[in-house]
XYZ file of N, CA and C in Angstrom:
357
model
N 0.828 -1.176 0.000
C 0.000 0.000 0.000
C 0.877 1.246 0.000
N 1.949 1.212 0.774
C 2.839 2.357 0.914
C 3.386 2.800 -0.445
N 3.945 1.878 -1.207
C 4.525 2.198 -2.516
C 3.452 2.646 -3.501
N 2.317 1.965 -3.485
C 1.240 2.291 -4.418
C 0.682 3.688 -4.148
N 0.580 4.063 -2.882
C 0.077 5.381 -2.529
C 0.982 6.472 -3.096
N 2.295 6.296 -2.976
C 3.228 7.276 -3.521
C 3.120 7.381 -5.036
N 2.870 6.263 -5.701
C 2.796 6.259 -7.164
C 1.469 6.830 -7.653
N 0.364 6.374 -7.074
C -0.949 6.718 -7.613
C -1.579 7.978 -7.016
N -1.227 8.314 -5.785
C -1.835 9.479 -5.136
C -0.771 10.294 -4.413
N 0.249 10.701 -5.130
C 1.358 11.424 -4.506
C 0.895 12.679 -3.774
N -0.148 13.312 -4.259
C -0.630 14.538 -3.620
C -1.215 14.276 -2.228
N -1.547 13.024 -1.936
C -2.100 12.697 -0.620
C -1.020 12.365 0.406
N 0.218 12.318 -0.034
C 1.312 11.923 0.849
C 2.118 13.159 1.202
N 2.274 13.420 2.502
C 3.079 14.570 2.882
C 4.563 14.219 2.768
N 5.434 15.137 3.078
C 6.865 14.900 2.878
C 7.410 13.775 3.751
N 6.886 13.628 4.937
C 7.359 12.574 5.828
C 6.775 11.222 5.474
N 5.561 11.201 5.000
C 4.859 9.958 4.701
C 3.384 10.149 4.960
N 2.595 9.127 4.699
C 1.151 9.244 4.905
C 0.798 9.470 6.370
N -0.322 10.122 6.570
C -0.881 10.275 7.907
C -2.083 9.346 7.978
N -2.074 8.438 8.921
C -3.138 7.449 9.041
C -4.173 7.890 10.062
N -5.405 7.782 9.677
C -6.520 7.958 10.600
C -7.311 6.672 10.510
N -7.276 5.885 11.548
C -8.022 4.629 11.523
C -8.772 4.470 12.821
N -9.686 3.536 12.807
C -10.475 3.328 14.012
C -9.674 2.511 15.020
N -10.289 2.206 16.133
C -9.588 1.491 17.184
C -9.920 -0.006 17.176
N -10.191 -0.545 15.999
C -10.460 -1.980 15.875
C -9.218 -2.771 16.262
N -9.415 -3.975 16.743
C -8.303 -4.794 17.247
C -7.129 -4.921 16.269
N -7.361 -5.179 14.970
C -6.199 -5.310 14.084
C -5.353 -4.041 14.013
N -5.972 -2.886 14.199
C -5.246 -1.627 14.088
C -4.406 -1.320 15.322
N -4.702 -1.941 16.443
C -3.955 -1.661 17.666
C -3.105 -2.851 18.103
N -2.982 -3.854 17.248
C -2.142 -4.997 17.583
C -0.682 -4.572 17.590
N 0.132 -5.254 18.365
C 1.550 -4.924 18.451
C 2.232 -5.019 17.087
N 1.860 -6.022 16.282
C 2.446 -6.189 14.954
C 2.156 -4.957 14.093
N 0.906 -4.509 14.100
C 0.517 -3.353 13.293
C 1.200 -2.088 13.788
N 1.234 -1.904 15.075
C 1.878 -0.719 15.651
C 3.359 -0.686 15.285
N 4.032 -1.826 15.380
C 5.457 -1.898 15.011
C 5.652 -1.540 13.540
N 4.793 -2.072 12.663
C 4.929 -1.816 11.225
C 4.692 -0.336 10.911
N 3.699 0.253 11.526
C 3.430 1.677 11.329
C 4.641 2.506 11.777
N 5.218 2.127 12.908
C 6.406 2.823 13.409
C 7.599 2.620 12.470
N 7.766 1.398 11.992
C 8.854 1.079 11.063
C 8.754 1.901 9.780
N 7.547 2.093 9.272
C 7.333 2.877 8.058
C 7.363 4.385 8.326
N 7.468 4.753 9.599
C 7.523 6.154 10.019
C 6.256 6.913 9.615
N 5.101 6.260 9.755
C 3.823 6.911 9.481
C 3.379 7.673 10.725
N 2.740 8.782 10.482
C 2.105 9.507 11.573
C 0.692 8.952 11.713
N 0.253 8.727 12.937
C -1.080 8.180 13.181
C -1.875 9.157 14.028
N -3.047 9.521 13.534
C -3.934 10.372 14.311
C -4.787 9.498 15.200
N -4.972 9.921 16.421
C -5.822 9.148 17.329
C -7.261 9.238 16.848
N -7.975 8.152 17.028
C -9.371 8.094 16.593
C -10.245 8.801 17.610
N -11.042 9.788 17.165
C -11.917 10.484 18.105
C -13.116 9.617 18.452
N -13.818 9.965 19.517
C -15.060 9.246 19.804
C -15.957 9.315 18.581
N -16.722 8.261 18.350
C -17.519 8.204 17.119
C -18.550 9.314 17.070
N -18.581 9.957 15.965
C -19.610 10.922 15.635
C -19.648 11.008 14.124
N -20.826 10.910 13.509
C -20.867 11.028 12.049
C -20.353 12.386 11.575
N -20.414 13.403 12.432
C -19.917 14.722 12.058
C -18.391 14.807 12.116
N -17.758 13.858 12.779
C -16.308 13.888 12.918
C -15.627 12.791 12.116
N -16.391 11.925 11.518
C -15.832 10.839 10.731
C -15.618 11.300 9.296
N -14.399 11.161 8.764
C -14.135 11.628 7.401
C -15.072 11.023 6.364
N -15.369 9.749 6.494
C -16.205 9.111 5.480
C -17.677 9.416 5.685
N -18.155 9.370 6.918
C -19.575 9.624 7.164
C -19.942 11.062 6.859
N -19.103 11.978 7.262
C -19.467 13.383 7.156
C -19.463 13.886 5.723
N -18.505 13.524 4.944
C -18.389 14.120 3.621
C -18.633 13.110 2.498
N -17.733 12.153 2.357
C -17.778 11.243 1.215
C -19.094 10.478 1.141
N -19.433 9.752 2.216
C -20.616 8.909 2.157
C -21.917 9.705 2.151
N -21.885 10.895 2.713
C -23.081 11.749 2.650
C -23.395 12.059 1.181
N -22.380 12.424 0.427
C -22.580 12.734 -0.992
C -22.833 11.470 -1.813
N -22.140 10.404 -1.455
C -22.340 9.140 -2.172
C -23.759 8.630 -1.956
N -24.259 8.767 -0.738
C -25.633 8.349 -0.432
C -26.632 9.132 -1.288
N -26.421 10.427 -1.416
C -27.301 11.236 -2.269
C -27.206 10.800 -3.727
N -26.012 10.467 -4.180
C -25.797 10.030 -5.556
C -26.529 8.712 -5.845
N -26.628 7.859 -4.841
C -27.240 6.537 -5.019
C -28.768 6.544 -4.922
N -29.340 7.651 -4.484
C -30.794 7.696 -4.305
C -31.518 7.284 -5.571
N -32.479 6.395 -5.393
C -33.369 5.899 -6.442
C -32.656 5.093 -7.531
N -31.403 4.732 -7.304
C -30.708 3.873 -8.265
C -30.972 2.416 -7.885
N -31.144 1.579 -8.885
C -31.378 0.146 -8.670
C -30.334 -0.609 -9.483
N -29.725 -1.602 -8.866
C -28.688 -2.377 -9.537
C -29.178 -3.786 -9.796
N -28.960 -4.247 -10.994
C -29.387 -5.605 -11.328
C -28.253 -6.606 -11.159
N -27.023 -6.096 -11.038
C -25.886 -6.998 -10.825
C -24.712 -6.214 -10.232
N -23.670 -6.946 -9.897
C -22.500 -6.348 -9.254
C -21.827 -5.321 -10.173
N -21.755 -5.602 -11.455
C -21.113 -4.680 -12.398
C -21.814 -3.323 -12.421
N -23.140 -3.319 -12.345
C -23.882 -2.059 -12.295
C -23.477 -1.242 -11.067
N -23.356 -1.916 -9.939
C -22.970 -1.231 -8.701
C -21.541 -0.695 -8.810
N -20.637 -1.499 -9.314
C -19.240 -1.067 -9.468
C -19.156 0.114 -10.422
N -19.849 0.029 -11.548
C -19.822 1.121 -12.525
C -20.391 2.412 -11.949
N -21.415 2.301 -11.139
C -22.000 3.486 -10.511
C -21.024 4.101 -9.526
N -20.329 3.265 -8.776
C -19.324 3.774 -7.844
C -18.215 4.507 -8.605
N -17.731 3.907 -9.684
C -16.692 4.536 -10.510
C -17.205 5.853 -11.086
N -18.462 5.860 -11.510
C -19.065 7.087 -12.042
C -19.062 8.190 -10.982
N -19.411 7.826 -9.749
C -19.407 8.803 -8.658
C -18.003 9.351 -8.421
N -17.030 8.467 -8.313
C -15.637 8.877 -8.079
C -15.172 9.810 -9.198
N -15.444 9.436 -10.441
C -15.000 10.239 -11.586
C -15.739 11.574 -11.693
N -16.905 11.670 -11.082
C -17.674 12.917 -11.165
C -17.176 13.970 -10.177
N -16.294 13.589 -9.279
C -15.808 14.515 -8.255
C -14.441 15.079 -8.628
N -14.268 16.360 -8.373
C -12.993 17.017 -8.637
C -12.098 16.866 -7.406
N -10.812 17.125 -7.559
C -9.932 17.108 -6.374
C -10.407 18.079 -5.292
N -11.038 19.184 -5.706
C -11.552 20.142 -4.721
C -12.620 19.529 -3.822
N -13.387 18.586 -4.345
C -14.409 17.910 -3.542
C -13.766 17.278 -2.309
N -12.656 16.571 -2.512
C -11.970 15.895 -1.407
C -11.268 16.900 -0.500
N -10.639 17.918 -1.086
C -9.962 18.942 -0.281
C -10.952 19.703 0.586
N -12.088 20.077 0.011
C -13.104 20.794 0.782
C -13.640 19.934 1.916
N -13.813 18.643 1.649
C -14.291 17.736 2.686
C -13.316 17.644 3.836
N -12.030 17.551 3.509
C -11.009 17.488 4.562
C -10.937 18.799 5.331
N -11.052 19.920 4.602
C -11.005 21.222 5.262
C -12.151 21.418 6.233
N -13.332 21.010 5.829
C -14.497 21.118 6.702
C -14.340 20.216 7.914
N -13.784 19.036 7.688
C -13.574 18.101 8.794
C -12.609 18.689 9.822
N -11.553 19.315 9.357
C -10.584 19.934 10.272
C -11.270 20.991 11.125
N -12.128 21.812 10.518
C -12.861 22.832 11.273
C -13.752 22.186 12.329
N -14.411 21.084 11.972
C -15.299 20.414 12.926
C -14.497 19.778 14.056
N -13.323 19.217 13.727
C -12.463 18.658 14.780
C -12.038 19.752 15.756
N -11.679 20.918 15.228
C -11.272 22.027 16.101
C -12.418 22.437 17.014
N -13.635 22.478 16.461
C -14.792 22.822 17.292
C -14.986 21.782 18.392
N -14.750 20.534 18.073
C -14.873 19.471 19.079
C -13.841 19.662 20.187
N -12.621 19.978 19.795
C -11.562 20.201 20.783
C -11.897 21.399 21.651
N -12.347 22.480 21.022
C -12.700 23.686 21.761
C -13.869 23.461 22.700
N -14.767 22.545 22.366
C -15.915 22.277 23.231
C -15.602 21.193 24.258
N -14.334 20.783 24.281
C -13.881 19.775 25.247
C -14.611 18.435 25.057
N -14.964 18.129 23.818
C -15.621 16.865 23.523
C -17.124 16.883 23.742
N -17.670 17.995 24.199
C -19.110 18.090 24.418
C -19.838 18.245 23.090
N -21.109 17.950 23.098
C -21.919 18.046 21.885
C -21.970 19.474 21.387
N -21.933 19.646 20.091
C -22.138 20.939 19.462
C -22.881 20.703 18.159
N -23.535 21.731 17.666
C -24.240 21.567 16.381
C -23.781 22.576 15.369
């Protein structure tokens, strides 16, 4: 994954290496995984308490993807795959940058509110 990320999505990799944001599932916190992440010199962001407003995928990507899928019906796996590819291709790089920027603002609001609910 490390090599492929540098080749295919160089703009997503900072100078030091990728920054990982993952959940706290058991495979992600195993000693083997932690050692490998350290060996690759990846920066890891701690996973915040679950909130759809703070989750990168729930808040931005899947919200728009869900709207894109409304009223679509798939008769087979290829239809679903093609629709997903169509969605990805319909988005500009700004779509992803704006989503990340908004997420950063929401994370800051969470920190400023000391983890309390905000709207």
